[in-house]
PDB file of N, CA and C in Angstrom:
ATOM      1  N   MET A 230     -40.857  17.891  16.467  1.00 69.00           N
ATOM      2  CA  MET A 230     -40.485  18.535  17.696  1.00 69.00           C
ATOM      3  C   MET A 230     -40.524  20.057  17.514  1.00 69.00           C
ATOM      4  N   GLN A 231     -40.019  20.524  16.377  1.00 70.00           N
ATOM      5  CA  GLN A 231     -40.020  21.959  16.126  1.00 70.00           C
ATOM      6  C   GLN A 231     -41.444  22.505  16.144  1.00 70.00           C
ATOM      7  N   LYS A 232     -42.369  21.761  15.556  1.00 78.00           N
ATOM      8  CA  LYS A 232     -43.764  22.195  15.511  1.00 78.00           C
ATOM      9  C   LYS A 232     -44.319  22.355  16.927  1.00 78.00           C
ATOM     10  N   GLU A 233     -44.001  21.407  17.817  1.00 75.00           N
ATOM     11  CA  GLU A 233     -44.489  21.470  19.199  1.00 75.00           C
ATOM     12  C   GLU A 233     -43.874  22.646  19.956  1.00 75.00           C
ATOM     13  N   ILE A 234     -42.589  22.894  19.734  1.00 72.00           N
ATOM     14  CA  ILE A 234     -41.930  24.035  20.395  1.00 72.00           C
ATOM     15  C   ILE A 234     -42.565  25.335  19.923  1.00 72.00           C
ATOM     16  N   MET A 235     -42.799  25.451  18.626  1.00 72.00           N
ATOM     17  CA  MET A 235     -43.410  26.667  18.090  1.00 72.00           C
ATOM     18  C   MET A 235     -44.840  26.826  18.606  1.00 72.00           C
ATOM     19  N   LYS A 236     -45.589  25.714  18.638  1.00 78.00           N
ATOM     20  CA  LYS A 236     -46.974  25.746  19.103  1.00 78.00           C
ATOM     21  C   LYS A 236     -47.055  26.175  20.568  1.00 78.00           C
ATOM     22  N   SER A 237     -46.055  25.797  21.360  1.00 75.00           N
ATOM     23  CA  SER A 237     -46.070  26.138  22.785  1.00 75.00           C
ATOM     24  C   SER A 237     -45.777  27.613  23.033  1.00 75.00           C
ATOM     25  N   GLY A 238     -45.209  28.285  22.023  1.00 73.00           N
ATOM     26  CA  GLY A 238     -44.858  29.688  22.195  1.00 73.00           C
ATOM     27  C   GLY A 238     -43.583  29.901  22.979  1.00 73.00           C
ATOM     28  N   CYS A 239     -42.820  28.849  23.179  1.00 69.00           N
ATOM     29  CA  CYS A 239     -41.599  28.932  23.994  1.00 69.00           C
ATOM     30  C   CYS A 239     -40.321  29.073  23.180  1.00 69.00           C
ATOM     31  N   HIS A 240     -40.425  29.123  21.861  1.00 66.00           N
ATOM     32  CA  HIS A 240     -39.220  29.135  21.030  1.00 66.00           C
ATOM     33  C   HIS A 240     -38.262  30.251  21.430  1.00 66.00           C
ATOM     34  N   ASN A 241     -38.781  31.444  21.658  1.00 67.00           N
ATOM     35  CA  ASN A 241     -37.922  32.576  22.022  1.00 67.00           C
ATOM     36  C   ASN A 241     -37.442  32.508  23.465  1.00 67.00           C
ATOM     37  N   LEU A 242     -37.993  31.603  24.252  1.00 69.00           N
ATOM     38  CA  LEU A 242     -37.602  31.466  25.652  1.00 69.00           C
ATOM     39  C   LEU A 242     -36.517  30.414  25.847  1.00 69.00           C
ATOM     40  N   LEU A 243     -35.987  29.878  24.753  1.00 71.00           N
ATOM     41  CA  LEU A 243     -34.991  28.814  24.834  1.00 71.00           C
ATOM     42  C   LEU A 243     -33.649  29.249  24.244  1.00 71.00           C
ATOM     43  N   PRO A 244     -33.076  30.369  24.705  1.00 73.00           N
ATOM     44  CA  PRO A 244     -31.812  30.830  24.115  1.00 73.00           C
ATOM     45  C   PRO A 244     -30.653  29.862  24.348  1.00 73.00           C
ATOM     46  N   ALA A 245     -30.723  29.076  25.399  1.00 81.00           N
ATOM     47  CA  ALA A 245     -29.652  28.117  25.680  1.00 81.00           C
ATOM     48  C   ALA A 245     -29.837  26.838  24.879  1.00 81.00           C
ATOM     49  N   GLY A 246     -30.984  26.670  24.240  1.00 85.00           N
ATOM     50  CA  GLY A 246     -31.225  25.495  23.421  1.00 85.00           C
ATOM     51  C   GLY A 246     -32.038  24.441  24.125  1.00 85.00           C
ATOM     52  N   VAL A 247     -31.947  23.219  23.598  1.00 89.00           N
ATOM     53  CA  VAL A 247     -32.715  22.103  24.136  1.00 89.00           C
ATOM     54  C   VAL A 247     -31.784  20.966  24.527  1.00 89.00           C
ATOM     55  N   VAL A 248     -32.289  20.112  25.383  1.00 90.00           N
ATOM     56  CA  VAL A 248     -31.550  18.936  25.829  1.00 90.00           C
ATOM     57  C   VAL A 248     -32.321  17.708  25.368  1.00 90.00           C
ATOM     58  N   LEU A 249     -31.653  16.852  24.616  1.00 93.00           N
ATOM     59  CA  LEU A 249     -32.256  15.591  24.188  1.00 93.00           C
ATOM     60  C   LEU A 249     -31.718  14.476  25.065  1.00 93.00           C
ATOM     61  N   THR A 250     -32.563  13.548  25.411  1.00 90.00           N
ATOM     62  CA  THR A 250     -32.139  12.431  26.240  1.00 90.00           C
ATOM     63  C   THR A 250     -32.943  11.202  25.844  1.00 90.00           C
ATOM     64  N   GLY A 251     -32.604  10.085  26.410  1.00 89.00           N
ATOM     65  CA  GLY A 251     -33.254   8.837  26.035  1.00 89.00           C
ATOM     66  C   GLY A 251     -32.412   8.100  25.010  1.00 89.00           C
ATOM     67  N   GLY A 252     -32.777   6.883  24.744  1.00 89.00           N
ATOM     68  CA  GLY A 252     -32.000   6.051  23.831  1.00 89.00           C
ATOM     69  C   GLY A 252     -31.873   6.630  22.432  1.00 89.00           C
ATOM     70  N   GLY A 253     -32.946   7.201  21.912  1.00 91.00           N
ATOM     71  CA  GLY A 253     -32.921   7.762  20.564  1.00 91.00           C
ATOM     72  C   GLY A 253     -31.979   8.932  20.406  1.00 91.00           C
ATOM     73  N   SER A 254     -31.707   9.631  21.486  1.00 92.00           N
ATOM     74  CA  SER A 254     -30.810  10.784  21.416  1.00 92.00           C
ATOM     75  C   SER A 254     -29.375  10.374  21.122  1.00 92.00           C
ATOM     76  N   GLN A 255     -29.080   9.097  21.266  1.00 92.00           N
ATOM     77  CA  GLN A 255     -27.718   8.619  21.046  1.00 92.00           C
ATOM     78  C   GLN A 255     -27.482   8.124  19.623  1.00 92.00           C
ATOM     79  N   LEU A 256     -28.521   8.130  18.811  1.00 94.00           N
ATOM     80  CA  LEU A 256     -28.356   7.713  17.423  1.00 94.00           C
ATOM     81  C   LEU A 256     -27.442   8.697  16.698  1.00 94.00           C
ATOM     82  N   ARG A 257     -26.585   8.172  15.865  1.00 95.00           N
ATOM     83  CA  ARG A 257     -25.616   8.996  15.148  1.00 95.00           C
ATOM     84  C   ARG A 257     -26.337  10.093  14.366  1.00 95.00           C
ATOM     85  N   GLY A 258     -25.893  11.321  14.542  1.00 95.00           N
ATOM     86  CA  GLY A 258     -26.426  12.457  13.810  1.00 95.00           C
ATOM     87  C   GLY A 258     -27.655  13.106  14.406  1.00 95.00           C
ATOM     88  N   THR A 259     -28.200  12.531  15.464  1.00 95.00           N
ATOM     89  CA  THR A 259     -29.439  13.065  16.045  1.00 95.00           C
ATOM     90  C   THR A 259     -29.257  14.486  16.571  1.00 95.00           C
ATOM     91  N   LEU A 260     -28.202  14.717  17.343  1.00 95.00           N
ATOM     92  CA  LEU A 260     -27.998  16.043  17.936  1.00 95.00           C
ATOM     93  C   LEU A 260     -27.762  17.097  16.857  1.00 95.00           C
ATOM     94  N   GLU A 261     -26.932  16.762  15.870  1.00 95.00           N
ATOM     95  CA  GLU A 261     -26.636  17.710  14.794  1.00 95.00           C
ATOM     96  C   GLU A 261     -27.890  18.018  13.976  1.00 95.00           C
ATOM     97  N   THR A 262     -28.642  16.987  13.660  1.00 94.00           N
ATOM     98  CA  THR A 262     -29.868  17.179  12.881  1.00 94.00           C
ATOM     99  C   THR A 262     -30.881  18.009  13.659  1.00 94.00           C
ATOM    100  N   ALA A 263     -31.044  17.705  14.932  1.00 92.00           N
ATOM    101  CA  ALA A 263     -31.986  18.470  15.763  1.00 92.00           C
ATOM    102  C   ALA A 263     -31.566  19.930  15.841  1.00 92.00           C
ATOM    103  N   GLY A 264     -30.275  20.181  16.007  1.00 92.00           N
ATOM    104  CA  GLY A 264     -29.785  21.561  16.055  1.00 92.00           C
ATOM    105  C   GLY A 264     -30.070  22.305  14.763  1.00 92.00           C
ATOM    106  N   HIS A 265     -29.875  21.628  13.646  1.00 92.00           N
ATOM    107  CA  HIS A 265     -30.127  22.242  12.338  1.00 92.00           C
ATOM    108  C   HIS A 265     -31.622  22.528  12.144  1.00 92.00           C
ATOM    109  N   VAL A 266     -32.450  21.549  12.452  1.00 88.00           N
ATOM    110  CA  VAL A 266     -33.898  21.693  12.260  1.00 88.00           C
ATOM    111  C   VAL A 266     -34.479  22.743  13.201  1.00 88.00           C
ATOM    112  N   LEU A 267     -34.049  22.713  14.457  1.00 86.00           N
ATOM    113  CA  LEU A 267     -34.603  23.634  15.451  1.00 86.00           C
ATOM    114  C   LEU A 267     -33.974  25.016  15.391  1.00 86.00           C
ATOM    115  N   GLY A 268     -32.784  25.102  14.817  1.00 86.00           N
ATOM    116  CA  GLY A 268     -32.105  26.394  14.734  1.00 86.00           C
ATOM    117  C   GLY A 268     -31.645  26.900  16.086  1.00 86.00           C
ATOM    118  N   MET A 269     -31.270  25.985  16.951  1.00 87.00           N
ATOM    119  CA  MET A 269     -30.788  26.368  18.282  1.00 87.00           C
ATOM    120  C   MET A 269     -29.821  25.303  18.780  1.00 87.00           C
ATOM    121  N   PRO A 270     -29.043  25.628  19.820  1.00 91.00           N
ATOM    122  CA  PRO A 270     -28.112  24.636  20.358  1.00 91.00           C
ATOM    123  C   PRO A 270     -28.854  23.420  20.915  1.00 91.00           C
ATOM    124  N   VAL A 271     -28.250  22.260  20.743  1.00 93.00           N
ATOM    125  CA  VAL A 271     -28.808  21.007  21.245  1.00 93.00           C
ATOM    126  C   VAL A 271     -27.684  20.248  21.926  1.00 93.00           C
ATOM    127  N   ARG A 272     -27.967  19.690  23.091  1.00 93.00           N
ATOM    128  CA  ARG A 272     -26.953  18.880  23.771  1.00 93.00           C
ATOM    129  C   ARG A 272     -27.585  17.596  24.286  1.00 93.00           C
ATOM    130  N   LEU A 273     -26.717  16.639  24.593  1.00 93.00           N
ATOM    131  CA  LEU A 273     -27.154  15.350  25.117  1.00 93.00           C
ATOM    132  C   LEU A 273     -27.306  15.440  26.630  1.00 93.00           C
ATOM    133  N   GLY A 274     -28.439  15.006  27.150  1.00 90.00           N
ATOM    134  CA  GLY A 274     -28.672  15.010  28.595  1.00 90.00           C
ATOM    135  C   GLY A 274     -28.447  13.632  29.184  1.00 90.00           C
ATOM    136  N   ARG A 275     -27.977  13.610  30.402  1.00 87.00           N
ATOM    137  CA  ARG A 275     -27.767  12.361  31.138  1.00 87.00           C
ATOM    138  C   ARG A 275     -28.619  12.408  32.402  1.00 87.00           C
ATOM    139  N   PRO A 276     -28.970  11.247  32.939  1.00 84.00           N
ATOM    140  CA  PRO A 276     -29.764  11.232  34.172  1.00 84.00           C
ATOM    141  C   PRO A 276     -28.993  11.848  35.339  1.00 84.00           C
ATOM    142  N   ALA A 277     -29.719  12.487  36.230  1.00 78.00           N
ATOM    143  CA  ALA A 277     -29.108  13.019  37.445  1.00 78.00           C
ATOM    144  C   ALA A 277     -28.636  11.856  38.306  1.00 78.00           C
ATOM    145  N   VAL A 278     -27.562  12.072  39.009  1.00 75.00           N
ATOM    146  CA  VAL A 278     -26.969  11.021  39.839  1.00 75.00           C
ATOM    147  C   VAL A 278     -27.856  10.732  41.047  1.00 75.00           C
ATOM    148  N   ILE A 279     -28.041   9.468  41.338  1.00 72.00           N
ATOM    149  CA  ILE A 279     -28.717   9.037  42.558  1.00 72.00           C
ATOM    150  C   ILE A 279     -27.709   8.212  43.335  1.00 72.00           C
ATOM    151  N   ALA A 280     -27.402   8.651  44.534  1.00 71.00           N
ATOM    152  CA  ALA A 280     -26.428   7.934  45.358  1.00 71.00           C
ATOM    153  C   ALA A 280     -26.849   6.483  45.511  1.00 71.00           C
ATOM    154  N   GLY A 281     -25.919   5.589  45.298  1.00 71.00           N
ATOM    155  CA  GLY A 281     -26.196   4.174  45.458  1.00 71.00           C
ATOM    156  C   GLY A 281     -26.447   3.447  44.155  1.00 71.00           C
ATOM    157  N   LEU A 282     -26.751   4.190  43.086  1.00 70.00           N
ATOM    158  CA  LEU A 282     -26.992   3.535  41.805  1.00 70.00           C
ATOM    159  C   LEU A 282     -25.722   3.413  40.972  1.00 70.00           C
ATOM    160  N   GLY A 283     -24.727   4.213  41.282  1.00 70.00           N
ATOM    161  CA  GLY A 283     -23.447   4.102  40.600  1.00 70.00           C
ATOM    162  C   GLY A 283     -23.521   4.419  39.122  1.00 70.00           C
ATOM    163  N   ASP A 284     -22.525   3.898  38.395  1.00 75.00           N
ATOM    164  CA  ASP A 284     -22.407   4.180  36.966  1.00 75.00           C
ATOM    165  C   ASP A 284     -23.360   3.358  36.109  1.00 75.00           C
ATOM    166  N   ALA A 285     -24.054   2.414  36.726  1.00 72.00           N
ATOM    167  CA  ALA A 285     -24.921   1.514  35.964  1.00 72.00           C
ATOM    168  C   ALA A 285     -25.965   2.266  35.153  1.00 72.00           C
ATOM    169  N   VAL A 286     -26.383   3.416  35.620  1.00 79.00           N
ATOM    170  CA  VAL A 286     -27.444   4.155  34.938  1.00 79.00           C
ATOM    171  C   VAL A 286     -26.963   5.502  34.407  1.00 79.00           C
ATOM    172  N   ASP A 287     -25.648   5.681  34.303  1.00 81.00           N
ATOM    173  CA  ASP A 287     -25.096   6.927  33.777  1.00 81.00           C
ATOM    174  C   ASP A 287     -25.123   6.873  32.253  1.00 81.00           C
ATOM    175  N   ASN A 288     -26.316   6.877  31.717  1.00 85.00           N
ATOM    176  CA  ASN A 288     -26.515   6.722  30.291  1.00 85.00           C
ATOM    177  C   ASN A 288     -27.861   7.354  29.947  1.00 85.00           C
ATOM    178  N   PRO A 289     -27.924   8.142  28.870  1.00 88.00           N
ATOM    179  CA  PRO A 289     -29.184   8.783  28.513  1.00 88.00           C
ATOM    180  C   PRO A 289     -30.355   7.818  28.352  1.00 88.00           C
ATOM    181  N   SER A 290     -30.071   6.562  28.057  1.00 87.00           N
ATOM    182  CA  SER A 290     -31.145   5.575  27.901  1.00 87.00           C
ATOM    183  C   SER A 290     -31.931   5.366  29.191  1.00 87.00           C
ATOM    184  N   PHE A 291     -31.311   5.665  30.325  1.00 86.00           N
ATOM    185  CA  PHE A 291     -31.954   5.447  31.617  1.00 86.00           C
ATOM    186  C   PHE A 291     -32.615   6.706  32.179  1.00 86.00           C
ATOM    187  N   SER A 292     -32.672   7.777  31.403  1.00 86.00           N
ATOM    188  CA  SER A 292     -33.209   9.043  31.911  1.00 86.00           C
ATOM    189  C   SER A 292     -34.630   8.920  32.438  1.00 86.00           C
ATOM    190  N   THR A 293     -35.487   8.244  31.713  1.00 84.00           N
ATOM    191  CA  THR A 293     -36.874   8.097  32.159  1.00 84.00           C
ATOM    192  C   THR A 293     -36.944   7.278  33.430  1.00 84.00           C
ATOM    193  N   ALA A 294     -36.223   6.165  33.477  1.00 83.00           N
ATOM    194  CA  ALA A 294     -36.247   5.304  34.668  1.00 83.00           C
ATOM    195  C   ALA A 294     -35.723   6.046  35.890  1.00 83.00           C
ATOM    196  N   VAL A 295     -34.598   6.740  35.736  1.00 84.00           N
ATOM    197  CA  VAL A 295     -34.026   7.484  36.861  1.00 84.00           C
ATOM    198  C   VAL A 295     -34.966   8.611  37.271  1.00 84.00           C
ATOM    199  N   GLY A 296     -35.553   9.287  36.300  1.00 84.00           N
ATOM    200  CA  GLY A 296     -36.503  10.354  36.612  1.00 84.00           C
ATOM    201  C   GLY A 296     -37.709   9.848  37.382  1.00 84.00           C
ATOM    202  N   LEU A 297     -38.211   8.679  37.012  1.00 85.00           N
ATOM    203  CA  LEU A 297     -39.352   8.104  37.729  1.00 85.00           C
ATOM    204  C   LEU A 297     -38.976   7.701  39.152  1.00 85.00           C
ATOM    205  N   VAL A 298     -37.765   7.177  39.337  1.00 83.00           N
ATOM    206  CA  VAL A 298     -37.307   6.838  40.691  1.00 83.00           C
ATOM    207  C   VAL A 298     -37.213   8.099  41.529  1.00 83.00           C
ATOM    208  N   ARG A 299     -36.610   9.147  40.968  1.00 83.00           N
ATOM    209  CA  ARG A 299     -36.484  10.413  41.707  1.00 83.00           C
ATOM    210  C   ARG A 299     -37.865  10.985  42.038  1.00 83.00           C
ATOM    211  N   TYR A 300     -38.772  10.923  41.081  1.00 86.00           N
ATOM    212  CA  TYR A 300     -40.127  11.416  41.309  1.00 86.00           C
ATOM    213  C   TYR A 300     -40.790  10.638  42.444  1.00 86.00           C
ATOM    214  N   GLY A 301     -40.672   9.321  42.409  1.00 85.00           N
ATOM    215  CA  GLY A 301     -41.267   8.487  43.455  1.00 85.00           C
ATOM    216  C   GLY A 301     -40.691   8.774  44.825  1.00 85.00           C
ATOM    217  N   VAL A 302     -39.367   8.932  44.888  1.00 81.00           N
ATOM    218  CA  VAL A 302     -38.717   9.235  46.166  1.00 81.00           C
ATOM    219  C   VAL A 302     -39.199  10.579  46.688  1.00 81.00           C
ATOM    220  N   ASN A 303     -39.217  11.592  45.824  1.00 82.00           N
ATOM    221  CA  ASN A 303     -39.652  12.927  46.259  1.00 82.00           C
ATOM    222  C   ASN A 303     -41.117  12.935  46.679  1.00 82.00           C
ATOM    223  N   ARG A 304     -41.939  12.233  45.951  1.00 83.00           N
ATOM    224  CA  ARG A 304     -43.367  12.171  46.298  1.00 83.00           C
ATOM    225  C   ARG A 304     -43.560  11.460  47.634  1.00 83.00           C
ATOM    226  N   ARG A 305     -42.838  10.392  47.810  1.00 79.00           N
ATOM    227  CA  ARG A 305     -42.942   9.636  49.065  1.00 79.00           C
ATOM    228  C   ARG A 305     -42.449  10.473  50.240  1.00 79.00           C
ATOM    229  N   ARG A 306     -41.329  11.162  50.038  1.00 77.00           N
ATOM    230  CA  ARG A 306     -40.804  12.033  51.101  1.00 77.00           C
ATOM    231  C   ARG A 306     -41.826  13.091  51.482  1.00 77.00           C
ATOM    232  N   SER A 307     -42.436  13.692  50.475  1.00 74.00           N
ATOM    233  CA  SER A 307     -43.425  14.733  50.725  1.00 74.00           C
ATOM    234  C   SER A 307     -44.615  14.171  51.499  1.00 74.00           C
ATOM    235  N   ARG A 308     -45.095  13.021  51.080  1.00 70.00           N
ATOM    236  CA  ARG A 308     -46.230  12.397  51.756  1.00 70.00           C
ATOM    237  C   ARG A 308     -45.855  12.011  53.186  1.00 70.00           C
ATOM    238  N   ASP A 309     -44.662  11.423  53.350  1.00 65.00           N
ATOM    239  CA  ASP A 309     -44.226  11.020  54.683  1.00 65.00           C
ATOM    240  C   ASP A 309     -43.966  12.218  55.583  1.00 65.00           C
ATOM    241  N   HIS A 310     -43.516  13.314  54.983  1.00 60.00           N
ATOM    242  CA  HIS A 310     -43.270  14.522  55.768  1.00 60.00           C
ATOM    243  C   HIS A 310     -44.576  15.021  56.376  1.00 60.00           C
ATOM    244  N   HIS A 311     -45.625  14.954  55.597  1.00 56.00           N
ATOM    245  CA  HIS A 311     -46.924  15.417  56.096  1.00 56.00           C
ATOM    246  C   HIS A 311     -47.493  14.488  57.164  1.00 56.00           C
ATOM    247  N   SER A 312     -47.070  13.229  57.147  1.00 54.00           N
ATOM    248  CA  SER A 312     -47.562  12.299  58.167  1.00 54.00           C
ATOM    249  C   SER A 312     -46.531  12.089  59.278  1.00 54.00           C
ATOM    250  N   ALA A 313     -45.512  12.950  59.306  1.00 50.00           N
ATOM    251  CA  ALA A 313     -44.468  12.955  60.343  1.00 50.00           C
ATOM    252  C   ALA A 313     -43.619  11.690  60.345  1.00 50.00           C
ATOM    253  N   GLY A 314     -43.662  10.912  59.283  1.00 49.00           N
ATOM    254  CA  GLY A 314     -42.798   9.730  59.172  1.00 49.00           C
ATOM    255  C   GLY A 314     -41.693   9.982  58.174  1.00 49.00           C
ATOM    256  N   ARG A 315     -40.765   9.057  58.068  1.00 52.00           N
ATOM    257  CA  ARG A 315     -39.686   9.176  57.090  1.00 52.00           C
ATOM    258  C   ARG A 315     -39.604   7.893  56.285  1.00 52.00           C
ATOM    259  N   MET A 316     -39.407   8.050  55.008  1.00 51.00           N
ATOM    260  CA  MET A 316     -39.241   6.895  54.141  1.00 51.00           C
ATOM    261  C   MET A 316     -37.812   6.384  54.232  1.00 51.00           C
ATOM    262  N   PRO A 317     -37.622   5.099  54.270  1.00 61.00           N
ATOM    263  CA  PRO A 317     -36.262   4.568  54.260  1.00 61.00           C
ATOM    264  C   PRO A 317     -35.669   4.711  52.859  1.00 61.00           C
ATOM    265  N   LEU A 318     -34.958   5.814  52.634  1.00 63.00           N
ATOM    266  CA  LEU A 318     -34.405   6.114  51.318  1.00 63.00           C
ATOM    267  C   LEU A 318     -33.468   5.015  50.842  1.00 63.00           C
ATOM    268  N   GLY A 319     -32.679   4.463  51.744  1.00 67.00           N
ATOM    269  CA  GLY A 319     -31.754   3.399  51.361  1.00 67.00           C
ATOM    270  C   GLY A 319     -32.473   2.228  50.731  1.00 67.00           C
ATOM    271  N   GLY A 320     -33.626   1.881  51.266  1.00 70.00           N
ATOM    272  CA  GLY A 320     -34.407   0.780  50.714  1.00 70.00           C
ATOM    273  C   GLY A 320     -34.887   1.082  49.306  1.00 70.00           C
ATOM    274  N   MET A 321     -35.317   2.306  49.068  1.00 71.00           N
ATOM    275  CA  MET A 321     -35.770   2.708  47.736  1.00 71.00           C
ATOM    276  C   MET A 321     -34.609   2.667  46.747  1.00 71.00           C
ATOM    277  N   VAL A 322     -33.438   3.144  47.167  1.00 73.00           N
ATOM    278  CA  VAL A 322     -32.268   3.146  46.287  1.00 73.00           C
ATOM    279  C   VAL A 322     -31.846   1.718  45.960  1.00 73.00           C
ATOM    280  N   ARG A 323     -31.843   0.831  46.954  1.00 75.00           N
ATOM    281  CA  ARG A 323     -31.474  -0.570  46.698  1.00 75.00           C
ATOM    282  C   ARG A 323     -32.455  -1.210  45.719  1.00 75.00           C
ATOM    283  N   TRP A 324     -33.734  -0.944  45.902  1.00 74.00           N
ATOM    284  CA  TRP A 324     -34.742  -1.489  45.001  1.00 74.00           C
ATOM    285  C   TRP A 324     -34.526  -0.965  43.584  1.00 74.00           C
ATOM    286  N   ALA A 325     -34.334   0.342  43.450  1.00 76.00           N
ATOM    287  CA  ALA A 325     -34.125   0.940  42.130  1.00 76.00           C
ATOM    288  C   ALA A 325     -32.861   0.393  41.483  1.00 76.00           C
ATOM    289  N   SER A 326     -31.825   0.204  42.267  1.00 75.00           N
ATOM    290  CA  SER A 326     -30.572  -0.334  41.746  1.00 75.00           C
ATOM    291  C   SER A 326     -30.778  -1.731  41.178  1.00 75.00           C
ATOM    292  N   ARG A 327     -31.528  -2.561  41.890  1.00 76.00           N
ATOM    293  CA  ARG A 327     -31.802  -3.923  41.403  1.00 76.00           C
ATOM    294  C   ARG A 327     -32.611  -3.888  40.108  1.00 76.00           C
ATOM    295  N   VAL A 328     -33.622  -3.051  40.072  1.00 76.00           N
ATOM    296  CA  VAL A 328     -34.464  -2.974  38.884  1.00 76.00           C
ATOM    297  C   VAL A 328     -33.659  -2.473  37.691  1.00 76.00           C
ATOM    298  N   LEU A 329     -32.918  -1.383  37.880  1.00 75.00           N
ATOM    299  CA  LEU A 329     -32.184  -0.793  36.768  1.00 75.00           C
ATOM    300  C   LEU A 329     -31.019  -1.655  36.314  1.00 75.00           C
ATOM    301  N   SER A 330     -30.430  -2.436  37.216  1.00 75.00           N
ATOM    302  CA  SER A 330     -29.296  -3.280  36.829  1.00 75.00           C
ATOM    303  C   SER A 330     -29.728  -4.368  35.851  1.00 75.00           C
ATOM    304  N   ARG A 331     -30.993  -4.710  35.851  1.00 74.00           N
ATOM    305  CA  ARG A 331     -31.497  -5.708  34.898  1.00 74.00           C
ATOM    306  C   ARG A 331     -31.445  -5.199  33.463  1.00 74.00           C
ATOM    307  N   PHE A 332     -31.434  -3.877  33.309  1.00 72.00           N
ATOM    308  CA  PHE A 332     -31.421  -3.287  31.978  1.00 72.00           C
ATOM    309  C   PHE A 332     -30.030  -2.878  31.533  1.00 72.00           C
ATOM    310  N   LYS A 333     -29.060  -3.033  32.404  1.00 65.00           N
ATOM    311  CA  LYS A 333     -27.694  -2.601  32.099  1.00 65.00           C
ATOM    312  C   LYS A 333     -27.152  -3.409  30.931  1.00 65.00           C
ATOM    313  N   THR A 334     -26.535  -2.684  30.001  1.00 60.00           N
ATOM    314  CA  THR A 334     -25.893  -3.341  28.867  1.00 60.00           C
ATOM    315  C   THR A 334     -24.399  -3.134  28.979  1.00 60.00           C
ATOM    316  N   ASP A 335     -23.639  -4.155  28.683  1.00 54.00           N
ATOM    317  CA  ASP A 335     -22.174  -4.046  28.768  1.00 54.00           C
ATOM    318  C   ASP A 335     -21.569  -3.696  27.439  1.00 54.00           C
TER     319      ASP A 335
END
């Protein structure tokens, strides 16, 4: 990861550090090790809240899934806006909730 950050030329543009998310970010010692290797602050990221999904996806493991749902909703809204229609957001949220609840671990 450090090699990619350095290659991108963004190392000096990250004074606040980096955010790790996803299932691997929850492994013991990951944040501390990343902070040491990268030489910058590192914190754990959680998915942004989507109304209707509740706490079922309030876990870094669901970041990609929640991000894809948000991307799909925003893309659909944009497309529907251009065609003067509106997407039924409630339907998308219910669908996403059903899909994501299958992955919920207790």
